[in-house]
Coordinates of C-alpha atoms and ligand atoms in Angstrom, one line a residue:
X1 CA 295.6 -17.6 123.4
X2 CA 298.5 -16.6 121.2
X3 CA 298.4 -15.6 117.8
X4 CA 299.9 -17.7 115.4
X5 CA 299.8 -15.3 112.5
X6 CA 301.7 -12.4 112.0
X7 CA 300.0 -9.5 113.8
X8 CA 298.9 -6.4 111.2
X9 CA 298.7 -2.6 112.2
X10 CA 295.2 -0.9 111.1
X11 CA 294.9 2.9 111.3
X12 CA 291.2 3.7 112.0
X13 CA 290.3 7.7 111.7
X14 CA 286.9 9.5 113.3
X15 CA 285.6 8.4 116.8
X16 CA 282.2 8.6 116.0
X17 CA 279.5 5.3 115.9
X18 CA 281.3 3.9 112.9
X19 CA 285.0 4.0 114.3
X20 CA 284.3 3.2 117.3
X21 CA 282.3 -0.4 116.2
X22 CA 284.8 -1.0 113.4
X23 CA 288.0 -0.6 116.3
X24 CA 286.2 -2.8 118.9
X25 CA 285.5 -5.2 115.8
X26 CA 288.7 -5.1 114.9
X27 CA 290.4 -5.2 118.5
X28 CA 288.3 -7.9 119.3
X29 CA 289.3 -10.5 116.2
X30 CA 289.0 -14.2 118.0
X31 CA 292.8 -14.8 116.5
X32 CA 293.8 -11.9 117.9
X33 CA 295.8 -10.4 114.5
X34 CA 295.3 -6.9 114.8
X35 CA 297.1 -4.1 116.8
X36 CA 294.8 -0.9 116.1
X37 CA 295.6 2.6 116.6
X38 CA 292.9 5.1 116.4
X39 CA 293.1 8.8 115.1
X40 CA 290.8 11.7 116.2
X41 CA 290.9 15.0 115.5
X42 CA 288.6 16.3 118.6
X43 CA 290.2 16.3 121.8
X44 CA 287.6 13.5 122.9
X45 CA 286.1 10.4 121.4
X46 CA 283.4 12.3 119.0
X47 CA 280.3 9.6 119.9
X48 CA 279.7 11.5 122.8
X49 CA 280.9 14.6 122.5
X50 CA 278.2 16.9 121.8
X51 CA 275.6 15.5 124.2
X52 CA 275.4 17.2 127.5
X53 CA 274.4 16.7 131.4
X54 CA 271.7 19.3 132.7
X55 CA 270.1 19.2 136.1
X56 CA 266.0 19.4 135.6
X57 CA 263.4 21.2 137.5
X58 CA 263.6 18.8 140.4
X59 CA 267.6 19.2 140.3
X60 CA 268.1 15.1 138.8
X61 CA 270.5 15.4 136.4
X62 CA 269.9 14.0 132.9
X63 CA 271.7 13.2 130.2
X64 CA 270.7 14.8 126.6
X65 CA 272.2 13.2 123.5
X66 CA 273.4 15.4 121.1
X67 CA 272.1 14.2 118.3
X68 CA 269.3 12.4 119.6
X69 CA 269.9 8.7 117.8
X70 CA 266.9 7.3 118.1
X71 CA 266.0 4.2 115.8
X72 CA 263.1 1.7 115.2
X73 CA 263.1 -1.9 114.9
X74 CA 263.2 -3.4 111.4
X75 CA 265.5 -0.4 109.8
X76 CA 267.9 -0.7 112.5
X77 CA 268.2 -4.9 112.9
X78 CA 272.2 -4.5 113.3
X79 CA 272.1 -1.6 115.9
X80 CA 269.5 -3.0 118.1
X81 CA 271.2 -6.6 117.8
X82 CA 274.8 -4.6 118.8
X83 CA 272.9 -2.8 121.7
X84 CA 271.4 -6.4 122.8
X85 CA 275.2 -7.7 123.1
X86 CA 276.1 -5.1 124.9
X87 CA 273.4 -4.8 127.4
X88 CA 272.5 -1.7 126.5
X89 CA 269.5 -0.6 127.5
X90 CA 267.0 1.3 125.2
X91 CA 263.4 2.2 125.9
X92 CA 260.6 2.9 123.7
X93 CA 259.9 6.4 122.8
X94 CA 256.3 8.2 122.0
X95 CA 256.7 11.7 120.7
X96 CA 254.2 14.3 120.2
X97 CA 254.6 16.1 116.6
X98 CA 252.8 19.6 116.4
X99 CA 253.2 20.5 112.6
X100 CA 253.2 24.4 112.1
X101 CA 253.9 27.0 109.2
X102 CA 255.5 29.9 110.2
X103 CA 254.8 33.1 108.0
X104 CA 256.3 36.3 107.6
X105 CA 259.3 35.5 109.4
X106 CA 261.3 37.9 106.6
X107 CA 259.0 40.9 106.6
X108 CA 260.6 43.4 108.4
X109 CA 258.5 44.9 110.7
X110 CA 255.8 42.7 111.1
X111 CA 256.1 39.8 114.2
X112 CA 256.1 35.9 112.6
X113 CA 252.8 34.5 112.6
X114 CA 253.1 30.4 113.6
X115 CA 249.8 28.5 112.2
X116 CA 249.6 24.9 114.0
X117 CA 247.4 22.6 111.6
X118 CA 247.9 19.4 113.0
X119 CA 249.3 17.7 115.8
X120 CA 250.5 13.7 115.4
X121 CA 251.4 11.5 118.2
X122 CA 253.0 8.7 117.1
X123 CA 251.8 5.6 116.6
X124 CA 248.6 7.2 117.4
X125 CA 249.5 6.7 121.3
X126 CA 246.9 9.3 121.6
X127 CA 243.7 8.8 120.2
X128 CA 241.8 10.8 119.3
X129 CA 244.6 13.1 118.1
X130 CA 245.0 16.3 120.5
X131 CA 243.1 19.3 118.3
X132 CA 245.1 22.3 117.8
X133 CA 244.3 25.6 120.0
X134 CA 243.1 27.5 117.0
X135 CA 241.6 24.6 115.4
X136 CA 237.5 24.4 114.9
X137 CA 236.1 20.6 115.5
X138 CA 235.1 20.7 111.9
X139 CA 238.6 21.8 110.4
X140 CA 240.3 20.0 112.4
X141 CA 238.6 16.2 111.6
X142 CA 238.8 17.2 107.8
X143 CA 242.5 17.7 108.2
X144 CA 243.1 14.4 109.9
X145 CA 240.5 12.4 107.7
X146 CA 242.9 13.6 104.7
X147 CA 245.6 13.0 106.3
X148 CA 244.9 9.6 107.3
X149 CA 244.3 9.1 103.7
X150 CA 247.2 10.5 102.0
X151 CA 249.4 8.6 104.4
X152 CA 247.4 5.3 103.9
X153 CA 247.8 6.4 100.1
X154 CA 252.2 6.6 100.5
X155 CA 252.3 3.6 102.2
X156 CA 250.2 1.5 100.0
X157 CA 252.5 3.1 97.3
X158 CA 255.4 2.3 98.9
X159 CA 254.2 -1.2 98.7
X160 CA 253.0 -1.4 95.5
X161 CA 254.8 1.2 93.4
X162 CA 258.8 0.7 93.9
X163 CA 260.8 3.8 93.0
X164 CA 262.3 3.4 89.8
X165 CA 265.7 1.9 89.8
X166 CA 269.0 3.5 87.6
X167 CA 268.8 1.9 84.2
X168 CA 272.0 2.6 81.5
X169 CA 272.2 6.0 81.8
X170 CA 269.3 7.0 83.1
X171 CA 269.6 7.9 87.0
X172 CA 267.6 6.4 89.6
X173 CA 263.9 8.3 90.8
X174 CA 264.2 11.2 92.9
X175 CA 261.7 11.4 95.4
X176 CA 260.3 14.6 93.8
X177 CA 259.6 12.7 90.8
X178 CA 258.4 9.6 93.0
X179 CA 255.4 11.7 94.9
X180 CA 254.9 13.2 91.2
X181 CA 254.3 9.7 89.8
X182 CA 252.0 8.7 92.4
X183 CA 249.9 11.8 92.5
X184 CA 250.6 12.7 96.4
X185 CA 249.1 15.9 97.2
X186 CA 251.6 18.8 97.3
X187 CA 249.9 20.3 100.3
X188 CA 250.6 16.9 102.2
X189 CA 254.1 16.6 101.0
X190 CA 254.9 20.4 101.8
X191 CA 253.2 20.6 105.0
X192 CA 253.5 16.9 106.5
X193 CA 255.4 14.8 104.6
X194 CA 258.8 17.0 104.1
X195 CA 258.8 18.2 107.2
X196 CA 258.8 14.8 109.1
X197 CA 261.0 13.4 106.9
X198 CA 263.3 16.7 107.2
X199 CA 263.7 15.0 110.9
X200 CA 265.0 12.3 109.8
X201 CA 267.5 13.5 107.4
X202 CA 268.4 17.2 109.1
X203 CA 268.3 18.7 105.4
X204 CA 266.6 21.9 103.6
X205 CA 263.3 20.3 101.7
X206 CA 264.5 20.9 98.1
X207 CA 267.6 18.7 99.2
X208 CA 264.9 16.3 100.5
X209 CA 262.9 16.0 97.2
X210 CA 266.2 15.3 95.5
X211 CA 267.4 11.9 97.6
X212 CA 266.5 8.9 96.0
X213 CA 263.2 7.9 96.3
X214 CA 263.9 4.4 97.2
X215 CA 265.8 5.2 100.4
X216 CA 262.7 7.0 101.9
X217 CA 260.4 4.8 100.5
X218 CA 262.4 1.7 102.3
X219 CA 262.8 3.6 105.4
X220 CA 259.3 4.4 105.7
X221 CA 258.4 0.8 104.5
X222 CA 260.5 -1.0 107.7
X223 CA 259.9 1.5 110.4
X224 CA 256.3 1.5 109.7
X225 CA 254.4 0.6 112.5
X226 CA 257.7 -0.4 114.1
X227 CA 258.6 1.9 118.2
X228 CA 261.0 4.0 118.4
X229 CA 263.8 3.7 120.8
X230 CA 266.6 5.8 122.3
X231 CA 269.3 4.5 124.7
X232 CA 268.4 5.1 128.4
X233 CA 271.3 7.5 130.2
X234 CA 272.5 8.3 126.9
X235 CA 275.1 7.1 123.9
X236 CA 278.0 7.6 126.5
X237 CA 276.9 4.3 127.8
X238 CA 277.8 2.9 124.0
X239 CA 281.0 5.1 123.8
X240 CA 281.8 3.7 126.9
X241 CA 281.5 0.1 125.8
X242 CA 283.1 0.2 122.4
X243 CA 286.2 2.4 123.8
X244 CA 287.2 0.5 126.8
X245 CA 291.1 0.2 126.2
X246 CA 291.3 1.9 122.9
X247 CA 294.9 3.3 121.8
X248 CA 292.8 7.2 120.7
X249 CA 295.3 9.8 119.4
X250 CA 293.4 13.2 120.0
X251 CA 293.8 16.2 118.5
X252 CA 295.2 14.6 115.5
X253 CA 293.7 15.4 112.3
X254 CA 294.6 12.6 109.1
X255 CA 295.5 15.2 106.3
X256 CA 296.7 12.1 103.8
X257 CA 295.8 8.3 103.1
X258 CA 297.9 6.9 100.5
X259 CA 299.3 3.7 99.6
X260 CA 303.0 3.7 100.2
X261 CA 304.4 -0.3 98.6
X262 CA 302.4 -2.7 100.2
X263 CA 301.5 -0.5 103.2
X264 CA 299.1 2.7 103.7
X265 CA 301.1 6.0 105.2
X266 CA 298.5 7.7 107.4
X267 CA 299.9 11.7 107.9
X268 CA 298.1 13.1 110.4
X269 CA 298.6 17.1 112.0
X270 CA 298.9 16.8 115.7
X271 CA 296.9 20.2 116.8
X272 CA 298.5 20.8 120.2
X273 CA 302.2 20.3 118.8
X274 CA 301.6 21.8 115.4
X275 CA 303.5 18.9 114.0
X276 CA 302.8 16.5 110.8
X277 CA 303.6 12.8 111.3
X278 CA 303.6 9.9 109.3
X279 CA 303.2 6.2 109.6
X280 CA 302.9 3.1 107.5
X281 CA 300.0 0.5 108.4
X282 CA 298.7 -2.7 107.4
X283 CA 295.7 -1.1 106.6
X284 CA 293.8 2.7 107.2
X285 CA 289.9 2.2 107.9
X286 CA 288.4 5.8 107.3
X287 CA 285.7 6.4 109.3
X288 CA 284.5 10.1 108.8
X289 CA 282.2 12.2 106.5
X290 CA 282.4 12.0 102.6
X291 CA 284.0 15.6 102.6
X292 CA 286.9 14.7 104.6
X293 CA 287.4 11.2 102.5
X294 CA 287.7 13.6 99.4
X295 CA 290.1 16.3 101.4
X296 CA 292.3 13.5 102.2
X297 CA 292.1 10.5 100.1
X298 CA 293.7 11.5 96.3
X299 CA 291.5 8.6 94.3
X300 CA 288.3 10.0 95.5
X301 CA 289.3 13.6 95.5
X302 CA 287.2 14.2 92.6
X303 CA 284.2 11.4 93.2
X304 CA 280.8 12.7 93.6
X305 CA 280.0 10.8 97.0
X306 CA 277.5 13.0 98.6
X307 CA 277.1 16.4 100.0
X308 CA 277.5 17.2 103.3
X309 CA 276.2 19.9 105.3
X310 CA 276.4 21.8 108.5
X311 CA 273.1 22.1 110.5
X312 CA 272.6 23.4 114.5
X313 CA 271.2 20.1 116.4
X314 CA 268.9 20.5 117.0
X315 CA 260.9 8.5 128.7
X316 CA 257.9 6.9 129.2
X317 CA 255.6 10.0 128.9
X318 CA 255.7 11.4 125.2
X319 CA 258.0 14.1 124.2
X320 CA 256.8 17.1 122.1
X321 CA 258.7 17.9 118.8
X322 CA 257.8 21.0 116.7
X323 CA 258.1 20.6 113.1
X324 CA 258.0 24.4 112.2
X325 CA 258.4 25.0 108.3
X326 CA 258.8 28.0 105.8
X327 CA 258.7 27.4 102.6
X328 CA 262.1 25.7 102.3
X329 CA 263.2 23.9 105.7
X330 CA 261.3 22.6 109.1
X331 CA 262.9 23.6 112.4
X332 CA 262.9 20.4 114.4
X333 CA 262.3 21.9 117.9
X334 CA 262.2 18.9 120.8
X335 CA 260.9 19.2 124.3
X336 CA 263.4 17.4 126.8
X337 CA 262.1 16.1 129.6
X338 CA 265.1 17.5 131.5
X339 CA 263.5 20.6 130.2
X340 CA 266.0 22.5 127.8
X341 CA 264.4 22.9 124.4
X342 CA 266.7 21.6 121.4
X343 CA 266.6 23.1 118.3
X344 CA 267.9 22.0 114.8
X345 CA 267.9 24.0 111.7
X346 CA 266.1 27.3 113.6
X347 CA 264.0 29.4 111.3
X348 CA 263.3 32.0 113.6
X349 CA 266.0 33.7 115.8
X350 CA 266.6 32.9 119.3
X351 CA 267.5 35.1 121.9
X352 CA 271.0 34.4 122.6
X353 CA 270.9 34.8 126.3
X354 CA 268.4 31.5 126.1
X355 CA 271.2 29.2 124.5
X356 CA 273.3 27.0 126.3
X357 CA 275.2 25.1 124.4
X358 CA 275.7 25.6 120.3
X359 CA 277.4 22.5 118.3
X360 CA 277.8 21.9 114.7
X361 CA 277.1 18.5 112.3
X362 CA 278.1 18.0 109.1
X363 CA 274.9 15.8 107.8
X364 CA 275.5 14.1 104.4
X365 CA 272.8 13.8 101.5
X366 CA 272.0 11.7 99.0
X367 CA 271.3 11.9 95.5
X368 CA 270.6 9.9 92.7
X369 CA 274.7 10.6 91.3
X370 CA 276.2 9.7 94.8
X371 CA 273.9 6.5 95.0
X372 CA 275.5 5.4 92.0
X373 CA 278.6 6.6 92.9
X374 CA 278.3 4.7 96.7
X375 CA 277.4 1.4 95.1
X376 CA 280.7 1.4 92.6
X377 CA 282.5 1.7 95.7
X378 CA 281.0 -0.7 98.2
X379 CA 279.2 -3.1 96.0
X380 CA 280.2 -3.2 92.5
X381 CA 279.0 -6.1 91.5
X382 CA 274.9 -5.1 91.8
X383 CA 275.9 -1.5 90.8
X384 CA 275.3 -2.2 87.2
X385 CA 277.0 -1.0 84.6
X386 CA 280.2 0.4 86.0
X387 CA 282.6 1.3 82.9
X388 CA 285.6 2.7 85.0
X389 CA 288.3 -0.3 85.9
X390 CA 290.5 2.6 87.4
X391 CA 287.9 3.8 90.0
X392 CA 288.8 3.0 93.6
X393 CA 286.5 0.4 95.2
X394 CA 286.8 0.1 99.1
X395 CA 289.2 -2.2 100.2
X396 CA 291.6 -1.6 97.7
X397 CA 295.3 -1.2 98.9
X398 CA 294.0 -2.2 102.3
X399 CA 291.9 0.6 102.7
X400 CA 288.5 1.0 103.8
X401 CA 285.4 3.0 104.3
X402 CA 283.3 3.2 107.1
X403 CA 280.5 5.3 108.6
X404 CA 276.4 5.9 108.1
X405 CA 277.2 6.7 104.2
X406 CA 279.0 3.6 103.5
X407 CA 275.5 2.0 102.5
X408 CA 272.5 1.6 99.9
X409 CA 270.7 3.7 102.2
X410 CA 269.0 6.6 104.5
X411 CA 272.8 8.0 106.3
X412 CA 271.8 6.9 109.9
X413 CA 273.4 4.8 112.8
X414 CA 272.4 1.2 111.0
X415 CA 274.7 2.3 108.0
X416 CA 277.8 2.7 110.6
X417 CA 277.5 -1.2 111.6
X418 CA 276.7 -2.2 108.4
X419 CA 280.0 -0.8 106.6
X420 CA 282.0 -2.2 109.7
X421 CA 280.5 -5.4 108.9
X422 CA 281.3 -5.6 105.7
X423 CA 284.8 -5.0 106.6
X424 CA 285.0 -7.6 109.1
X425 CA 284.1 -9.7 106.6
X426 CA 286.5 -9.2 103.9
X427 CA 289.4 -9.4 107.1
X428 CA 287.8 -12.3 108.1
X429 CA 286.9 -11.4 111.4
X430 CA 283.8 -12.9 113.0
X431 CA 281.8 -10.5 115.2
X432 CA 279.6 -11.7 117.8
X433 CA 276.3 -10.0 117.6
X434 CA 276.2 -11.0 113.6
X435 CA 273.6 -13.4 112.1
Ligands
LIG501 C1 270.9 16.7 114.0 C2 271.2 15.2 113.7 C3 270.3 14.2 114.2 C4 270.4 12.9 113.9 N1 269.6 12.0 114.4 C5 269.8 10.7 114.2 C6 268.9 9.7 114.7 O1 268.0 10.0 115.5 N2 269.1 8.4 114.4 C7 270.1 8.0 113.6 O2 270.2 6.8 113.3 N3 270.9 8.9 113.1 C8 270.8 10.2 113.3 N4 271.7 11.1 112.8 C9 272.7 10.6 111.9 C10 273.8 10.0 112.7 O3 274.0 10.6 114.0 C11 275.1 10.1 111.9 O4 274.9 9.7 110.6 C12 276.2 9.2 112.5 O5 276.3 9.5 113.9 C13 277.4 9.3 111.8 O6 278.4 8.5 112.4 P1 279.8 8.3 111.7 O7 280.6 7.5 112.6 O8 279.6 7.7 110.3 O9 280.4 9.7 111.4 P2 280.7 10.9 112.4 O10 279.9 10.8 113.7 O11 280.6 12.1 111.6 O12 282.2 10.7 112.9 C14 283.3 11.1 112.1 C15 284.5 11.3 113.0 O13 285.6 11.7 112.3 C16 286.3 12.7 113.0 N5 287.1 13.4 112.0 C17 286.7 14.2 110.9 N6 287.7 14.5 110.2 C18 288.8 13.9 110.7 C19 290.2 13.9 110.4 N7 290.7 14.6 109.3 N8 291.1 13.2 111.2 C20 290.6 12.6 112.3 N9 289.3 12.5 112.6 C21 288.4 13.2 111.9 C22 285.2 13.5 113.6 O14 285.6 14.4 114.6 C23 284.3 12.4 114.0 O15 284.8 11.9 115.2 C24 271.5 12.5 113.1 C25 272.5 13.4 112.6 C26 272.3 14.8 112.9 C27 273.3 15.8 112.5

């Protein structure tokens, strides 16, 4: 049907799971009022690009996602409902967590020493619990009896003691101060609780202890007792979905988003030519890491979003994944079924003739500052008191924010369709798979 409105030109930037839903939400408007031009500065669409094919013992080839992006039911409600639409298919997941300190791994001269204290299955798809080689009967049901009861102990906390919220000037809780408050067991969060948690968010475990409180507290609360899924064959089968006809400039990096009159002038450096160019659109949706948003976009040059940082990434029958810690970070090493061994965040070398393939993630944290800072931009009505008139809020001269930041919450997949939600709501723009 033709459009009846004047058509508008929207710049989107970044390839990865939030660009690519926000273009094909865009794309896809029912009136049919948008011509949309993407910009990536990869030489492919970045969703995919990191995963990689690998033949296993048998010779089948599989598919390993790079990073993994699993989720759970009830933190990711948008995702799975997007994924349903689609007809992508996703299948439960059971992993198999051996927990281990590694010691010494500094002393020169002396080989590391790796201490395995528990090993979790999750949802207890293997009961009892296997029993560490190592392990005595006695030591071993002593560590899961207190384990069971710390983690009873967080979870009924997480119910009945909410983190404490921002109030004037005071920030909101950190989840150092959170686990102090409700007496959890430093040997539990050190050796257990950190660590797992360091899976989730790819980050050091003093970074960890400073995120707010309430996003781990809500994550834990709605994937509790929830599966976990990952897509079957792989996110390319997403990419694949959300891309089909998409205008992608590669190699072209956006350097500057400003408001030009009524318009936004995207500049963007074309890496193969070596050229700048510039363009005027209705509207620029940025869809990449809160580092880049400050690099390029003036009004938020100076904002303190979030943190980003670079880390190595790291069906039916479960899939083992170490959680090997120091006394700062957890390497997050997971058995493949197609039999490589991926590793994020390694604490101990590896012998380079063992790798085959190395890729780097910029992974962005939270903190109590860039929470506030978040919810002034995306929501400033609930962000309380908000005395600056002159910041930039999102939308503003028809540009946007997108991506797994763009929310009140942990920075994974569900944030990306939740920010390009919210922007097909302020354009108007009904998307199918929305409640
Ligand atoms: C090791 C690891 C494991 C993870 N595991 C999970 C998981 O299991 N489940 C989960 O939900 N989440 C997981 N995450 C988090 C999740 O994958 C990311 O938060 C999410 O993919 C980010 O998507 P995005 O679209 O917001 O940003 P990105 O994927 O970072 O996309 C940004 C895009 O912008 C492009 N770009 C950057 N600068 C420019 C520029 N100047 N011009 C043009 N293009 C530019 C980049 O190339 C990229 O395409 C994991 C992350 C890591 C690092």
């Amino acid at each position: 049907m033709a459009s009846v409105e004047p058509r508008q030109s929207v710049a989107i930037v970044g390839t990865g799971m939030a660009g690519l839903i926000t273009a094909w939400i865009v794309r896809n408007d029912s009136r049919a009022r948008f011509d949309v031009e993407v910009f990536e500065k990869q030489k492919t669409l970045s969703l995919d690009s990191a995963s990689l094919t690998v033949s296993n013992l048998s010779g089948d080839k599989q598919r390993v996602d790079l990073p993994m992006r699993a989720f759970a039911s009830g933190f990711y409600d948008n995702l799975k409902r997007m994924y349903d639409y689609f007809g992508i298919e996703y299948g439960k997941q059971k992993f198999i967590f051996p927990f281990s300190i590694v010691e010494n791994e500094t002393e020169p001269g002396r080989s590391p020493k790796i201490h395995t204290s528990f090993i979790h299955s999750s949802h207890t798809h293997q009961f009892p619990p296997l029993r560490p080689q190592g392990s005595t009967w006695l030591t071993w049901l002593i560590e899961a009896l207190y384990l069971g009861i710390c983690y009873l102990w967080i979870v009924s906390c997480s119910i009945i003691i909410k983190p404490k919220e921002a109030n004037g000037s005071r920030p909101s809780e950190t989840f150092r101060q959170y686990a102090a408050r409700i007496h959890l067991p430093q040997y539990f969060v050190k050796n257990y609780y950190l660590p797992i948690m360091s899976a989730v968010t790819t980050c050091p475990h003093n970074a960890l202890l400073d995120f707010p409180a309430i996003d781990i507290v809500d994550y834990q609360a709605k994937t509790f007792g929830n599966s976990h899924y990952t897509v079957i064959g792989g996110v390319s089968k997403v990419q694949d979905k959300l891309s089909k006809g998409l205008n992608v400039h590669y190699s072209s990096a956006a350097i500057r988003v400003e408001n030009v009159g009524a318009k936004v002038q995207l500049t963007w450096k074309n890496d193969i030519t070596g050229l700048t160019e510039s363009k005027l659109f209705d509207h620029v949706i940025m869809a990449v890491t809160p580092d880049v948003v400050r690099a390029i976009f003036p009004p938020l040059r100076s904002a303190s979003l979030v943190g980003g940082i670079r880390s190595e990434p790291g069906l039916p029958s479960p899939e083992r994944i170490h959680l090997c810690s120091n006394s700062s970070s957890t390497e997050f090493t997971h058995e493949h079924l197609s039999s490589v061994i991926i590793t994020t965040s390694p604490i101990l070398p590896i012998d380079p003739s063992k790798i085959e393939h190395t890729v780097f993630f910029t992974r962005t944290l939270r903190t109590p500052l860039s929470r506030k800072v978040t919810k002034e931009i995306f929501d400033p009505k609930t962000s309380g008191d908000f005395g600056d008139s002159k910041q930039w809020r999102n939308g503003d001269g028809n540009i946007w924010l997108v991506g797994s930041w763009c929310w009140d919450g942990m920075v994974l997949l569900e944030g990306c369709i939740a920010s390009a939600l919210r922007v097909a709501e302020e354009l108007d723009i009904e998307v199918p798979w929305a409640l």
